[in-house]
mmCIF file of C-alpha atoms in Angstrom:
data_model
loop_
_atom_site.group_PDB
_atom_site.id
_atom_site.type_symbol
_atom_site.label_atom_id
_atom_site.label_comp_id
_atom_site.label_asym_id
_atom_site.label_seq_id
_atom_site.Cartn_x
_atom_site.Cartn_y
_atom_site.Cartn_z
ATOM 1 C CA MET A 1 16.228 -3.003 25.560
ATOM 2 C CA THR A 2 16.374 -2.129 22.086
ATOM 3 C CA ASP A 3 15.335 0.953 19.722
ATOM 4 C CA THR A 4 13.003 -0.973 18.034
ATOM 5 C CA ASN A 5 10.822 -2.338 21.185
ATOM 6 C CA ILE A 6 10.686 1.327 22.216
ATOM 7 C CA GLY A 7 9.406 2.798 19.253
ATOM 8 C CA ILE A 8 6.852 -0.091 19.122
ATOM 9 C CA LEU A 9 5.658 1.162 23.515
ATOM 10 C CA GLU A 10 5.663 4.660 21.968
ATOM 11 C CA ARG A 11 3.226 3.585 19.238
ATOM 12 C CA LEU A 12 0.944 2.347 21.728
ATOM 13 C CA GLY A 13 0.435 5.877 23.745
ATOM 14 C CA PHE A 14 3.829 5.321 25.897
ATOM 15 C CA THR A 15 6.196 7.754 26.619
ATOM 16 C CA THR A 16 9.892 7.199 25.939
ATOM 17 C CA TYR A 17 10.985 7.036 29.611
ATOM 18 C CA GLU A 18 7.215 5.004 30.286
ATOM 19 C CA ALA A 19 8.423 2.793 27.497
ATOM 20 C CA ARG A 20 12.340 2.277 28.855
ATOM 21 C CA ALA A 21 11.013 1.704 32.116
ATOM 22 C CA TRP A 22 8.222 -1.082 31.184
ATOM 23 C CA LEU A 23 11.139 -2.655 29.316
ATOM 24 C CA ALA A 24 13.702 -2.960 32.469
ATOM 25 C CA LEU A 25 10.561 -3.993 34.319
ATOM 26 C CA ALA A 26 9.924 -6.743 31.900
ATOM 27 C CA THR A 27 13.445 -8.168 32.406
ATOM 28 C CA HIS A 28 14.622 -7.422 35.552
ATOM 29 C CA ALA A 29 11.414 -7.448 38.170
ATOM 30 C CA PRO A 30 10.617 -7.053 40.772
ATOM 31 C CA ALA A 31 13.023 -4.179 41.256
ATOM 32 C CA THR A 32 13.171 -1.033 43.451
ATOM 33 C CA GLY A 33 12.802 2.477 41.835
ATOM 34 C CA TYR A 34 16.543 2.889 42.291
ATOM 35 C CA GLU A 35 17.025 -0.400 40.288
ATOM 36 C CA VAL A 36 14.316 0.594 37.494
ATOM 37 C CA ALA A 37 16.526 4.055 37.478
ATOM 38 C CA LYS A 38 19.609 2.256 37.201
ATOM 39 C CA SER A 39 18.805 -0.563 34.376
ATOM 40 C CA SER A 40 16.868 1.765 32.176
ATOM 41 C CA GLY A 41 18.878 4.701 32.315
ATOM 42 C CA ILE A 42 16.370 7.304 33.711
ATOM 43 C CA PRO A 43 17.322 9.851 35.935
ATOM 44 C CA ARG A 44 16.667 8.819 39.655
ATOM 45 C CA ALA A 45 14.473 11.774 39.719
ATOM 46 C CA ASN A 46 12.075 10.844 37.342
ATOM 47 C CA ILE A 47 11.742 7.140 37.816
ATOM 48 C CA TYR A 48 8.923 7.479 40.536
ATOM 49 C CA PRO A 49 6.795 9.391 38.203
ATOM 50 C CA VAL A 50 7.206 7.319 35.535
ATOM 51 C CA LEU A 51 6.387 4.429 37.549
ATOM 52 C CA LYS A 52 3.576 5.935 39.292
ATOM 53 C CA ARG A 53 1.844 6.670 35.425
ATOM 54 C CA LEU A 54 2.773 2.616 34.932
ATOM 55 C CA VAL A 55 1.056 1.690 37.773
ATOM 56 C CA GLU A 56 -1.672 3.745 37.246
ATOM 57 C CA ARG A 57 -2.385 2.928 33.461
ATOM 58 C CA GLY A 58 -2.352 -1.160 34.354
ATOM 59 C CA ALA A 59 1.001 -1.517 33.071
ATOM 60 C CA ALA A 60 3.084 -2.086 36.124
ATOM 61 C CA ARG A 61 2.145 -3.834 39.681
ATOM 62 C CA ARG A 62 3.573 -2.366 42.778
ATOM 63 C CA ILE A 63 4.770 -4.978 45.423
ATOM 64 C CA GLU A 64 4.645 -3.524 49.256
ATOM 65 C CA ALA A 65 7.078 -4.972 51.695
ATOM 66 C CA HIS A 66 8.251 -3.894 54.585
ATOM 67 C CA ASP A 67 11.272 -2.273 54.193
ATOM 68 C CA ASN A 68 10.636 -1.139 50.437
ATOM 69 C CA THR A 69 8.496 -1.453 47.359
ATOM 70 C CA ARG A 70 9.390 -3.005 44.514
ATOM 71 C CA TYR A 71 7.673 -3.153 40.684
ATOM 72 C CA THR A 72 7.012 -5.499 38.328
ATOM 73 C CA ALA A 73 5.991 -5.375 34.839
ATOM 74 C CA THR A 74 2.316 -6.271 33.909
ATOM 75 C CA PRO A 75 2.741 -9.744 32.106
ATOM 76 C CA VAL A 76 2.959 -9.136 28.234
ATOM 77 C CA ASP A 77 -0.513 -10.623 26.800
ATOM 78 C CA GLU A 78 -2.269 -9.044 29.735
ATOM 79 C CA LEU A 79 -0.778 -5.572 28.620
ATOM 80 C CA LEU A 80 -1.713 -5.860 24.993
ATOM 81 C CA ALA A 81 -5.215 -7.172 25.912
ATOM 82 C CA ASP A 82 -5.688 -4.175 27.927
ATOM 83 C CA LEU A 83 -4.281 -1.453 25.658
ATOM 84 C CA ARG A 84 -6.726 -3.529 22.509
ATOM 85 C CA HIS A 85 -9.451 -3.175 24.583
ATOM 86 C CA ASP A 86 -9.233 0.335 25.128
ATOM 87 C CA GLN A 87 -8.035 0.932 21.925
ATOM 88 C CA GLN A 88 -11.844 -0.512 20.558
ATOM 89 C CA ARG A 89 -13.673 1.406 22.983
ATOM 90 C CA LEU A 90 -11.873 4.651 22.004
ATOM 91 C CA PHE A 91 -12.427 3.906 18.262
ATOM 92 C CA ALA A 92 -16.131 3.243 18.831
ATOM 93 C CA GLN A 93 -16.420 6.460 20.850
ATOM 94 C CA ALA A 94 -14.695 8.414 17.913
ATOM 95 C CA GLN A 95 -17.074 6.623 15.479
ATOM 96 C CA GLU A 96 -19.849 7.332 17.220
ATOM 97 C CA ARG A 97 -19.105 10.895 17.929
ATOM 98 C CA LEU A 98 -16.458 12.748 15.815
ATOM 99 C CA PRO A 99 -18.281 14.768 12.929
ATOM 100 C CA ARG A 100 -18.592 13.733 9.581
ATOM 101 C CA THR A 101 -17.349 16.313 7.044
ATOM 102 C CA PRO A 102 -18.129 15.111 3.752
ATOM 103 C CA ALA A 103 -17.229 16.848 0.543
ATOM 104 C CA PRO A 104 -19.680 18.992 -1.486
ATOM 105 C CA ALA A 105 -21.286 16.656 -4.226
ATOM 106 C CA ASP A 106 -20.062 18.656 -6.818
ATOM 107 C CA GLU A 107 -16.935 19.082 -5.439
ATOM 108 C CA ILE A 108 -14.840 15.939 -5.231
ATOM 109 C CA PRO A 109 -11.162 16.310 -4.159
ATOM 110 C CA VAL A 110 -8.599 14.781 -6.276
ATOM 111 C CA TYR A 111 -5.720 14.255 -3.873
ATOM 112 C CA ALA A 112 -2.323 14.686 -4.554
ATOM 113 C CA LEU A 113 0.255 12.265 -2.854
ATOM 114 C CA GLN A 114 4.244 13.057 -2.565
ATOM 115 C CA ASP A 115 5.784 10.436 -0.694
ATOM 116 C CA PHE A 116 5.401 6.387 -1.334
ATOM 117 C CA ALA A 117 4.207 5.895 2.116
ATOM 118 C CA SER A 118 1.281 7.942 1.305
ATOM 119 C CA VAL A 119 0.526 6.174 -2.114
ATOM 120 C CA HIS A 120 0.989 2.771 -0.254
ATOM 121 C CA ALA A 121 -1.201 3.295 1.799
ATOM 122 C CA ALA A 122 -3.792 5.025 -0.542
ATOM 123 C CA VAL A 123 -3.489 1.928 -2.719
ATOM 124 C CA ARG A 124 -4.278 -0.854 0.504
ATOM 125 C CA ARG A 125 -7.582 1.657 1.397
ATOM 126 C CA THR A 126 -8.534 1.238 -2.087
ATOM 127 C CA ILE A 127 -7.994 -2.469 -2.618
ATOM 128 C CA ASP A 128 -9.351 -3.543 0.959
ATOM 129 C CA ALA A 129 -12.729 -1.202 0.173
ATOM 130 C CA ALA A 130 -13.128 -3.121 -3.134
ATOM 131 C CA ARG A 131 -16.320 -5.418 -3.093
ATOM 132 C CA HIS A 132 -16.913 -6.261 -6.580
ATOM 133 C CA THR A 133 -14.304 -5.746 -9.208
ATOM 134 C CA LEU A 134 -10.744 -4.488 -9.377
ATOM 135 C CA PHE A 135 -8.608 -2.981 -11.836
ATOM 136 C CA ILE A 136 -5.184 -2.929 -11.481
ATOM 137 C CA ALA A 137 -1.953 -1.974 -13.726
ATOM 138 C CA VAL A 138 1.372 -2.763 -12.018
ATOM 139 C CA GLN A 139 4.797 -4.092 -12.231
ATOM 140 C CA PRO A 140 6.244 -6.618 -10.248
ATOM 141 C CA GLU A 141 8.155 -4.318 -7.560
ATOM 142 C CA GLU A 142 4.815 -3.149 -6.368
ATOM 143 C CA ALA A 143 2.501 -6.281 -6.986
ATOM 144 C CA ARG A 144 5.159 -7.779 -4.313
ATOM 145 C CA LEU A 145 4.572 -5.343 -1.523
ATOM 146 C CA LEU A 146 0.320 -5.442 -2.434
ATOM 147 C CA ALA A 147 0.521 -9.180 -2.430
ATOM 148 C CA PRO A 148 -1.757 -9.528 0.995
ATOM 149 C CA GLU A 149 -4.143 -7.076 0.086
ATOM 150 C CA LEU A 150 -4.399 -8.598 -3.476
ATOM 151 C CA ARG A 151 -4.864 -12.320 -2.057
ATOM 152 C CA GLY A 152 -7.253 -10.505 0.408
ATOM 153 C CA ALA A 153 -9.619 -9.114 -2.215
ATOM 154 C CA ASP A 154 -9.065 -12.627 -4.033
ATOM 155 C CA GLU A 155 -10.082 -14.381 -1.076
ATOM 156 C CA ARG A 156 -13.284 -11.783 -0.496
ATOM 157 C CA GLY A 157 -14.465 -12.846 -4.053
ATOM 158 C CA VAL A 158 -13.264 -9.311 -5.706
ATOM 159 C CA ARG A 159 -13.397 -10.236 -9.223
ATOM 160 C CA ILE A 160 -9.736 -8.890 -10.163
ATOM 161 C CA THR A 161 -8.083 -7.746 -13.686
ATOM 162 C CA THR A 162 -4.675 -7.140 -13.451
ATOM 163 C CA LEU A 163 -2.261 -5.917 -16.211
ATOM 164 C CA CYS A 164 1.176 -6.561 -15.642
ATOM 165 C CA MET A 165 2.877 -3.761 -17.253
ATOM 166 C CA GLU A 166 6.475 -5.370 -17.876
ATOM 167 C CA ALA A 167 5.030 -8.674 -19.474
ATOM 168 C CA CYS A 168 6.671 -10.965 -17.345
ATOM 169 C CA THR A 169 8.007 -14.291 -18.273
ATOM 170 C CA SER A 170 8.020 -15.643 -14.528
ATOM 171 C CA GLU A 171 4.888 -15.000 -11.728
ATOM 172 C CA CYS A 172 6.396 -12.433 -9.138
ATOM 173 C CA GLY A 173 3.617 -13.700 -6.779
ATOM 174 C CA GLY A 174 1.989 -10.725 -6.251
ATOM 175 C CA CYS A 175 -0.780 -10.647 -9.196
ATOM 176 C CA ARG A 176 -3.887 -12.069 -8.428
ATOM 177 C CA GLY A 177 -7.209 -12.605 -10.852
ATOM 178 C CA ASP A 178 -7.358 -12.411 -14.089
ATOM 179 C CA ILE A 179 -3.770 -11.606 -15.078
ATOM 180 C CA HIS A 180 -2.705 -10.165 -18.788
ATOM 181 C CA ARG A 181 0.776 -9.197 -19.570
ATOM 182 C CA CYS A 182 1.827 -6.434 -22.019
ATOM 183 C CA ALA A 183 5.207 -4.479 -21.945
ATOM 184 C CA LEU A 184 3.317 -0.897 -21.509
ATOM 185 C CA ALA A 185 5.759 0.172 -18.724
ATOM 186 C CA PRO A 186 7.853 3.629 -19.506
ATOM 187 C CA SER A 187 11.786 3.658 -19.620
ATOM 188 C CA GLY A 188 12.691 4.779 -16.774
ATOM 189 C CA SER A 189 9.652 4.751 -14.335
ATOM 190 C CA ARG A 190 6.725 2.504 -12.968
ATOM 191 C CA TRP A 191 3.020 3.048 -13.436
ATOM 192 C CA LEU A 192 0.573 1.915 -10.734
ATOM 193 C CA ILE A 193 -2.849 2.029 -11.198
ATOM 194 C CA VAL A 194 -5.427 0.726 -9.007
ATOM 195 C CA ALA A 195 -9.687 1.031 -9.652
ATOM 196 C CA ALA A 196 -12.258 -0.431 -7.350
ATOM 197 C CA ASP A 197 -15.648 -0.567 -8.075
ATOM 198 C CA ASP A 198 -15.842 2.762 -9.959
ATOM 199 C CA GLN A 199 -15.960 4.336 -6.950
ATOM 200 C CA ALA A 200 -12.123 5.212 -5.947
ATOM 201 C CA ALA A 201 -8.754 5.286 -8.264
ATOM 202 C CA VAL A 202 -5.056 5.892 -7.212
ATOM 203 C CA ALA A 203 -2.763 6.596 -10.007
ATOM 204 C CA ALA A 204 1.283 6.657 -9.471
ATOM 205 C CA GLU A 205 4.589 7.064 -11.436
ATOM 206 C CA LEU A 206 7.301 5.966 -9.281
ATOM 207 C CA LYS A 207 11.127 6.571 -10.051
ATOM 208 C CA GLY A 208 13.886 4.896 -8.442
ATOM 209 C CA ALA A 209 13.858 1.871 -6.005
ATOM 210 C CA ALA A 210 11.380 -0.225 -4.719
ATOM 211 C CA ALA A 211 9.150 1.305 -1.167
ATOM 212 C CA VAL A 212 11.936 4.310 -1.383
ATOM 213 C CA PRO A 213 11.591 5.745 -4.461
ATOM 214 C CA ASP A 214 13.556 9.103 -5.624
ATOM 215 C CA SER A 215 10.370 10.735 -7.128
ATOM 216 C CA VAL A 216 6.702 10.262 -6.607
ATOM 217 C CA ARG A 217 4.011 11.736 -8.726
ATOM 218 C CA ALA A 218 0.583 10.479 -7.424
ATOM 219 C CA ILE A 219 -3.070 10.835 -7.166
ATOM 220 C CA GLU A 220 -6.179 9.065 -5.142
ATOM 221 C CA THR A 221 -9.912 10.521 -5.925
ATOM 222 C CA ARG A 222 -13.414 9.065 -6.174
ATOM 223 C CA GLN A 223 -14.114 11.932 -8.619
ATOM 224 C CA PRO A 224 -16.196 9.452 -11.174
ATOM 225 C CA LEU A 225 -14.084 10.690 -14.009
ATOM 226 C CA VAL A 226 -10.994 10.190 -12.940
ATOM 227 C CA VAL A 227 -12.280 6.792 -11.737
ATOM 228 C CA LYS A 228 -13.796 5.874 -14.955
ATOM 229 C CA LEU A 229 -10.635 7.156 -17.298
ATOM 230 C CA ALA A 230 -8.365 4.633 -15.136
ATOM 231 C CA THR A 231 -10.651 1.717 -14.997
ATOM 232 C CA ALA A 232 -10.828 2.252 -19.094
ATOM 233 C CA TYR A 233 -6.854 2.535 -19.459
ATOM 234 C CA VAL A 234 -6.646 -0.748 -17.897
ATOM 235 C CA ARG A 235 -9.724 -2.253 -19.889
ATOM 236 C CA GLN A 236 -8.751 -1.241 -23.010
ATOM 237 C CA SER A 237 -5.022 -2.160 -22.297
ATOM 238 C CA VAL A 238 -6.288 -5.532 -21.731
ATOM 239 C CA ALA A 239 -8.287 -5.394 -24.547
ATOM 240 C CA LEU A 240 -5.813 -4.620 -27.124
ATOM 241 C CA SER A 241 -2.938 -7.109 -25.577
ATOM 242 C CA ILE A 242 -5.664 -9.803 -26.105
ATOM 243 C CA LEU A 243 -6.161 -8.638 -29.532
ATOM 244 C CA GLY A 244 -2.755 -8.320 -30.679
ATOM 245 C CA GLY A 245 -1.641 -11.733 -28.918
ATOM 246 C CA ALA A 246 -4.600 -13.434 -30.787
ATOM 247 C CA LEU A 247 -4.390 -11.987 -33.949
ATOM 248 C CA GLY A 248 -0.579 -11.123 -34.270
ATOM 249 C CA ASP A 249 0.940 -12.799 -37.386
ATOM 250 C CA HIS A 250 -2.901 -12.750 -39.269
ATOM 251 C CA PHE A 251 -3.581 -9.123 -38.868
ATOM 252 C CA LYS A 252 -2.123 -8.067 -42.222
ATOM 253 C CA GLY A 253 -4.545 -7.321 -44.938
ATOM 254 C CA LEU A 254 -7.320 -6.991 -42.192
ATOM 255 C CA VAL A 255 -7.059 -3.536 -41.540
ATOM 256 C CA SER A 256 -5.245 -0.479 -43.328
ATOM 257 C CA LEU A 257 -1.665 0.303 -42.813
ATOM 258 C CA GLN A 258 -2.932 3.767 -41.290
ATOM 259 C CA ALA A 259 -4.893 1.777 -38.295
ATOM 260 C CA ARG A 260 -2.268 -0.861 -37.557
ATOM 261 C CA GLN A 261 0.181 2.372 -37.208
ATOM 262 C CA LEU A 262 -2.336 3.818 -34.854
ATOM 263 C CA LEU A 263 -2.682 0.629 -32.883
ATOM 264 C CA ASP A 264 1.237 -0.022 -33.212
ATOM 265 C CA ASP A 265 1.356 3.590 -31.070
ATOM 266 C CA LEU A 266 -0.520 2.277 -28.279
ATOM 267 C CA HIS A 267 1.823 -0.257 -27.467
ATOM 268 C CA LEU A 268 0.756 -3.384 -29.072
ATOM 269 C CA PRO A 269 2.442 -7.109 -28.175
ATOM 270 C CA GLU A 270 5.864 -7.671 -30.187
ATOM 271 C CA GLY A 271 4.215 -10.019 -32.905
ATOM 272 C CA LEU A 272 1.524 -7.429 -34.088
ATOM 273 C CA SER A 273 4.362 -4.561 -33.696
ATOM 274 C CA ARG A 274 6.844 -6.511 -36.198
ATOM 275 C CA THR A 275 3.819 -7.219 -38.568
ATOM 276 C CA ILE A 276 3.012 -3.549 -38.632
ATOM 277 C CA ASP A 277 6.966 -2.871 -39.289
ATOM 278 C CA GLU A 278 7.183 -5.550 -42.247
ATOM 279 C CA ASP A 279 4.211 -3.936 -43.849
ATOM 280 C CA ARG A 280 6.022 -0.652 -43.422
ATOM 281 C CA ALA A 281 9.135 -1.819 -45.309
ATOM 282 C CA ALA A 282 6.997 -3.170 -47.803
ATOM 283 C CA ARG A 283 4.818 -0.387 -48.744
ATOM 284 C CA PRO A 284 6.057 1.203 -52.169
ATOM 285 C CA GLU A 285 7.572 4.763 -51.999
ATOM 286 C CA PRO A 286 5.329 7.653 -53.099
ATOM 287 C CA SER A 287 6.472 8.001 -56.971
ATOM 288 C CA ALA A 288 8.554 10.831 -57.531
ATOM 289 C CA ARG A 289 6.962 13.837 -59.530
#
């Protein structure tokens, strides 16, 4: 009997006492109420109501004998099948009967997300809902966490455009689709931007360790303007990355120094930035008057 197993059963709808009693029966059965109380640590005064509830919900069975009553746990495969059936029926009823509360057409909310669990859940929802296009700007820590969802989107035929914001030299195993690498990650924090089907977006700034960051600032929304901005950021960053990589050392003389300085401020690749720096150094100083 472990806290992890008790926690699993609690999430399936068991009380703590019910979970402890079922686990005791699963390992020491058949058993009398006294024996279950002793092995589970449940007070004897409480054990029989607990066993009664387990029998009523189909998680345990009562064996009547001439001298006493014993109990045994329902086999785990059978128990889980029953629970799955009950949950599916409950979800179907909820889908059919619960009222819908759509936001007014002119008032689409932007939700603030305050912790990484909320961010992770929002990003998973957005990726899982994508059917046509998915734009994502990501760094290795989050790419690895989102690997199952991104793989699923790829297998569904979603067109994925990935911007690796650390310009990784080796694959992290999480990125999918059309992958572009450009070192755009701000110092001291990680960005995560996801936009799906021009319908939904999540944007987050994370500081600290992956999965347990110290600081989280994030939003989730279906507001069209924000979704378009998130999509445009990834699109334009990819375009500038491709442009800079293709023209790098050939950029000199094609556009003005002012234009090149502006492009440099947009974090173009190292080759192009180096070309701009060389042009700045070669530019003659203004003559003194």
